[in-house]
XYZ file of N, CA and C in Angstrom:
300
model
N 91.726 110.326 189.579
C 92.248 109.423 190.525
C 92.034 108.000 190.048
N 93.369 107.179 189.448
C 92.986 106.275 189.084
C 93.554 105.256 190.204
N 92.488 104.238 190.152
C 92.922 102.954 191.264
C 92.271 101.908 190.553
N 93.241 100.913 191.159
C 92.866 99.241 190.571
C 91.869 98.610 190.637
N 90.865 98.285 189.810
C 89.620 97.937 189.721
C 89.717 96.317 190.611
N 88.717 96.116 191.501
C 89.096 94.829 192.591
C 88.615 93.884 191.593
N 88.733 92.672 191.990
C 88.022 91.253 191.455
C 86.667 91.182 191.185
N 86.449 91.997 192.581
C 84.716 91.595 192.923
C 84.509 92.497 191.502
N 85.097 93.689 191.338
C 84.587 94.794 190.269
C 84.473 94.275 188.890
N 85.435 93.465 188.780
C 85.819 93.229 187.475
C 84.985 91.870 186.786
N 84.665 90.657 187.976
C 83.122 89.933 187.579
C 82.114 90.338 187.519
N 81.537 92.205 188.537
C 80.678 92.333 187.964
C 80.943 93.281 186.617
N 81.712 93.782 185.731
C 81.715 94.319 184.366
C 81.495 93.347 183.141
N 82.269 91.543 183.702
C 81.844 91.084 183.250
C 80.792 90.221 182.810
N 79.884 89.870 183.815
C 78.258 90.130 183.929
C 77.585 90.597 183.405
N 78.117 92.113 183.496
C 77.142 93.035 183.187
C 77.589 92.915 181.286
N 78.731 93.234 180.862
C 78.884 92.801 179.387
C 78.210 91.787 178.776
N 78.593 90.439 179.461
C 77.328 89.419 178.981
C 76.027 89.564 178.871
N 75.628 89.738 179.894
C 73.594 90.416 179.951
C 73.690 91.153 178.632
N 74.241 92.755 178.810
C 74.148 93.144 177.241
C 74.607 92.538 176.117
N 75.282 91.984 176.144
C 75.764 91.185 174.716
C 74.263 90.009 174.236
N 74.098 89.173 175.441
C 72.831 88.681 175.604
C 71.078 89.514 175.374
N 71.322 90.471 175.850
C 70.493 90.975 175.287
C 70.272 91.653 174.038
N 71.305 91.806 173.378
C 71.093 92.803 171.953
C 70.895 91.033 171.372
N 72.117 90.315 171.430
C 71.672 89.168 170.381
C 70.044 88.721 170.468
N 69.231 88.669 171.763
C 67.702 88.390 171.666
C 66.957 89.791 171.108
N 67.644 90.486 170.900
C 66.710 92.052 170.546
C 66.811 92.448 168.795
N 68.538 91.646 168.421
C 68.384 91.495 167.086
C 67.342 90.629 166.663
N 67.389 88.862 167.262
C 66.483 87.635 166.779
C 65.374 88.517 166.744
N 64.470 89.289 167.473
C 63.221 89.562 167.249
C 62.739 90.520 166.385
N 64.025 91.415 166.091
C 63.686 92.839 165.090
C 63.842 91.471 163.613
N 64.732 90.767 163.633
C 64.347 90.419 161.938
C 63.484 89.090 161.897
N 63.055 88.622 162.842
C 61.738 87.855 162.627
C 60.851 88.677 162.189
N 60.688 89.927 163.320
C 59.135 90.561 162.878
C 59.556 91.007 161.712
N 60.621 91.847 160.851
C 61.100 92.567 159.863
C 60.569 91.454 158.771
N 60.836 89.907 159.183
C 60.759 89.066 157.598
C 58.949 88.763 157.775
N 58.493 88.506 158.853
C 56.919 88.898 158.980
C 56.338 90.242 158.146
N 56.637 91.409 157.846
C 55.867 92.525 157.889
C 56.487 92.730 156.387
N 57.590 92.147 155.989
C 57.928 91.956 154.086
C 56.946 90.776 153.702
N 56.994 89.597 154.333
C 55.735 88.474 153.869
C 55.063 89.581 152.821
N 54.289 89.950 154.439
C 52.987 90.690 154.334
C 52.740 91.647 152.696
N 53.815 92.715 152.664
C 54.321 93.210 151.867
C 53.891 92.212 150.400
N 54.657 91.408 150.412
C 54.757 90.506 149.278
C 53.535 89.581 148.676
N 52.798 89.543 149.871
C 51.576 88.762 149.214
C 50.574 89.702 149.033
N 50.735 91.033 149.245
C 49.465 92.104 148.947
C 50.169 92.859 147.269
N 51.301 92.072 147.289
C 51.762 93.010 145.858
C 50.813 92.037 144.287
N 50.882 93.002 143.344
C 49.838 92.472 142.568
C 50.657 91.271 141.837
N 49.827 90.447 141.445
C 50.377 89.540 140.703
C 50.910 89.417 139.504
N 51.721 88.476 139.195
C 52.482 88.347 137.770
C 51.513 88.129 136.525
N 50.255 87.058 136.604
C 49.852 87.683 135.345
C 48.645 88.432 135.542
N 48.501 89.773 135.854
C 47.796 90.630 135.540
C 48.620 92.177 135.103
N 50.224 91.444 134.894
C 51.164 92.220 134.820
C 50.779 92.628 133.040
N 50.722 93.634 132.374
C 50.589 93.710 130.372
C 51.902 93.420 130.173
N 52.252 92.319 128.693
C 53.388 92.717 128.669
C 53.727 93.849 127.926
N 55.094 94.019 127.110
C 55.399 95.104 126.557
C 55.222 94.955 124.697
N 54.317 95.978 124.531
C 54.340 96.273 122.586
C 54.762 96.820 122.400
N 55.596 96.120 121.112
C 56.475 96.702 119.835
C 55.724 97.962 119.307
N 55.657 99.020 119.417
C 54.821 100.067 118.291
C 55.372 99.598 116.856
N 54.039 100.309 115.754
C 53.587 99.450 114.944
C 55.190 100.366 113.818
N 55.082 101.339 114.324
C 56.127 102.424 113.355
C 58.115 101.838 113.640
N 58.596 100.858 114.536
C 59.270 100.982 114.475
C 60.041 99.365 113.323
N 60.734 100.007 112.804
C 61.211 99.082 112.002
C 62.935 99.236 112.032
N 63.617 97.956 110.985
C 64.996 98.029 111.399
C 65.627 99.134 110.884
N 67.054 99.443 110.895
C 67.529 100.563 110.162
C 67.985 99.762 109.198
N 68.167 100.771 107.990
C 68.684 100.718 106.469
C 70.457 100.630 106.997
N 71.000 99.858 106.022
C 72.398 99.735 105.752
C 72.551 101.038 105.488
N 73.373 101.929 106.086
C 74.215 103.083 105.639
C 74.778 102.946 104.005
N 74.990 104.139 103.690
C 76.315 104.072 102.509
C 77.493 103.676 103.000
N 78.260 104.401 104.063
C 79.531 103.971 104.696
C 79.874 102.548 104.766
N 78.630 102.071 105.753
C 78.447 100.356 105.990
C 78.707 99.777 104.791
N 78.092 99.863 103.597
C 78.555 99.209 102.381
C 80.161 99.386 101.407
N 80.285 100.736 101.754
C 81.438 100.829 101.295
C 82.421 100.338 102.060
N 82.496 100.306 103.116
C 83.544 99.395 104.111
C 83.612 98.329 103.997
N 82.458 97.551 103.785
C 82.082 96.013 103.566
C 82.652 95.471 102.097
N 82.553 96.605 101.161
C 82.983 96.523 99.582
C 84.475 96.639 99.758
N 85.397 97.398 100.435
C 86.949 98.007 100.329
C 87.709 96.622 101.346
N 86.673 96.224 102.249
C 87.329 94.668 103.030
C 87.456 93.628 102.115
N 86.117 93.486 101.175
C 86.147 92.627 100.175
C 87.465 92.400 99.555
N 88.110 93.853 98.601
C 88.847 93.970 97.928
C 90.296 93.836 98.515
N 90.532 94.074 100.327
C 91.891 93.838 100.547
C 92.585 93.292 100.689
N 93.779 93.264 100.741
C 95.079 92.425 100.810
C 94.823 91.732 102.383
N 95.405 90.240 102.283
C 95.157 89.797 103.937
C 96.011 90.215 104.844
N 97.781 91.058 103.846
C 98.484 92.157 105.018
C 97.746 93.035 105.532
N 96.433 93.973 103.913
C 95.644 94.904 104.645
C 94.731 94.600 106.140
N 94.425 93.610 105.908
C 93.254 92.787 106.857
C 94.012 92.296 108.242
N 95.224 92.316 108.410
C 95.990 92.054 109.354
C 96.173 93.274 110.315
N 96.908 94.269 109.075
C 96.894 95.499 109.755
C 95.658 96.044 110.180
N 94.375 95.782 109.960
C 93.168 96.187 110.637
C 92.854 95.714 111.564
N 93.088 94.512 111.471
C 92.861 93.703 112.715
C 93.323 94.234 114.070
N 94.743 94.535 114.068
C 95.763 94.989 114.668
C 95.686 96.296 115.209
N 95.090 97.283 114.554
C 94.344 98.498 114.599
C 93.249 98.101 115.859
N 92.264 97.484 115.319
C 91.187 97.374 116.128
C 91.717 96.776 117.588
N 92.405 96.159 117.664
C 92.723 95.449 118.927
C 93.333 96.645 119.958
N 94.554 97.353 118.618
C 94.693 98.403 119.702
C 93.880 99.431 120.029
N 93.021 99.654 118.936
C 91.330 100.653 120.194
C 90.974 100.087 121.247
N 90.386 99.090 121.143
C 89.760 97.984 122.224
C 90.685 98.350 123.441
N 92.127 98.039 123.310
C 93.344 98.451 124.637
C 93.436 99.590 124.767
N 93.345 100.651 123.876
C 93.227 102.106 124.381
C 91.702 102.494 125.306
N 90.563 101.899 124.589
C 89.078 102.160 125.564
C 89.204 102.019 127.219
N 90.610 100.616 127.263
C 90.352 100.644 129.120
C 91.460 101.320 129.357
């Protein structure tokens, strides 16, 4: 049974909307005050930066050796034509556009 909600009805829905609207906005302000209170807290019990170690190199790692390949590629660029060196170029660009 539906019937026309009166005047009187309809200032108090909107009343009553405000109060709640009014009240969540004061119920948010207080959840992230206390929320940025209780991270503080958090943050000043965390340990400090220098009692942090930093990080060592182990004593075994060293760089890698030039490949054979690496040199021979580096030796056959030496020797090519700058058409060859064009067409590589050209090559490579189109991998790069095929990867995306």
């Amino acid at each position: 049974m539906n019937r026309p909600i009166s005047l009187r009805e309809s200032i108090a829905l909107t009343q009553t909307c405000g109060m709640l609207k009014n009240t969540l906005i004061w119920l948010s302000c207080i959840v992230v005050v206390t929320g940025c209170s209780v991270t503080e807290n958090i943050v000043s019990r965390s340990t400090p930066s220098s009692s942090i170690q930093s990080l060592e190199v182990p004593p075994d790692l060293t760089t890698p050796q030039q490949t054979t390949n690496a040199s021979l590629f580096s030796t056959i660029l030496q020797k090519a034509s700058k058409e060859e060196k064009a067409q590589y170029q050209q090559y490579q660009q189109f991998q790069r556009m095929a990867e995306y």
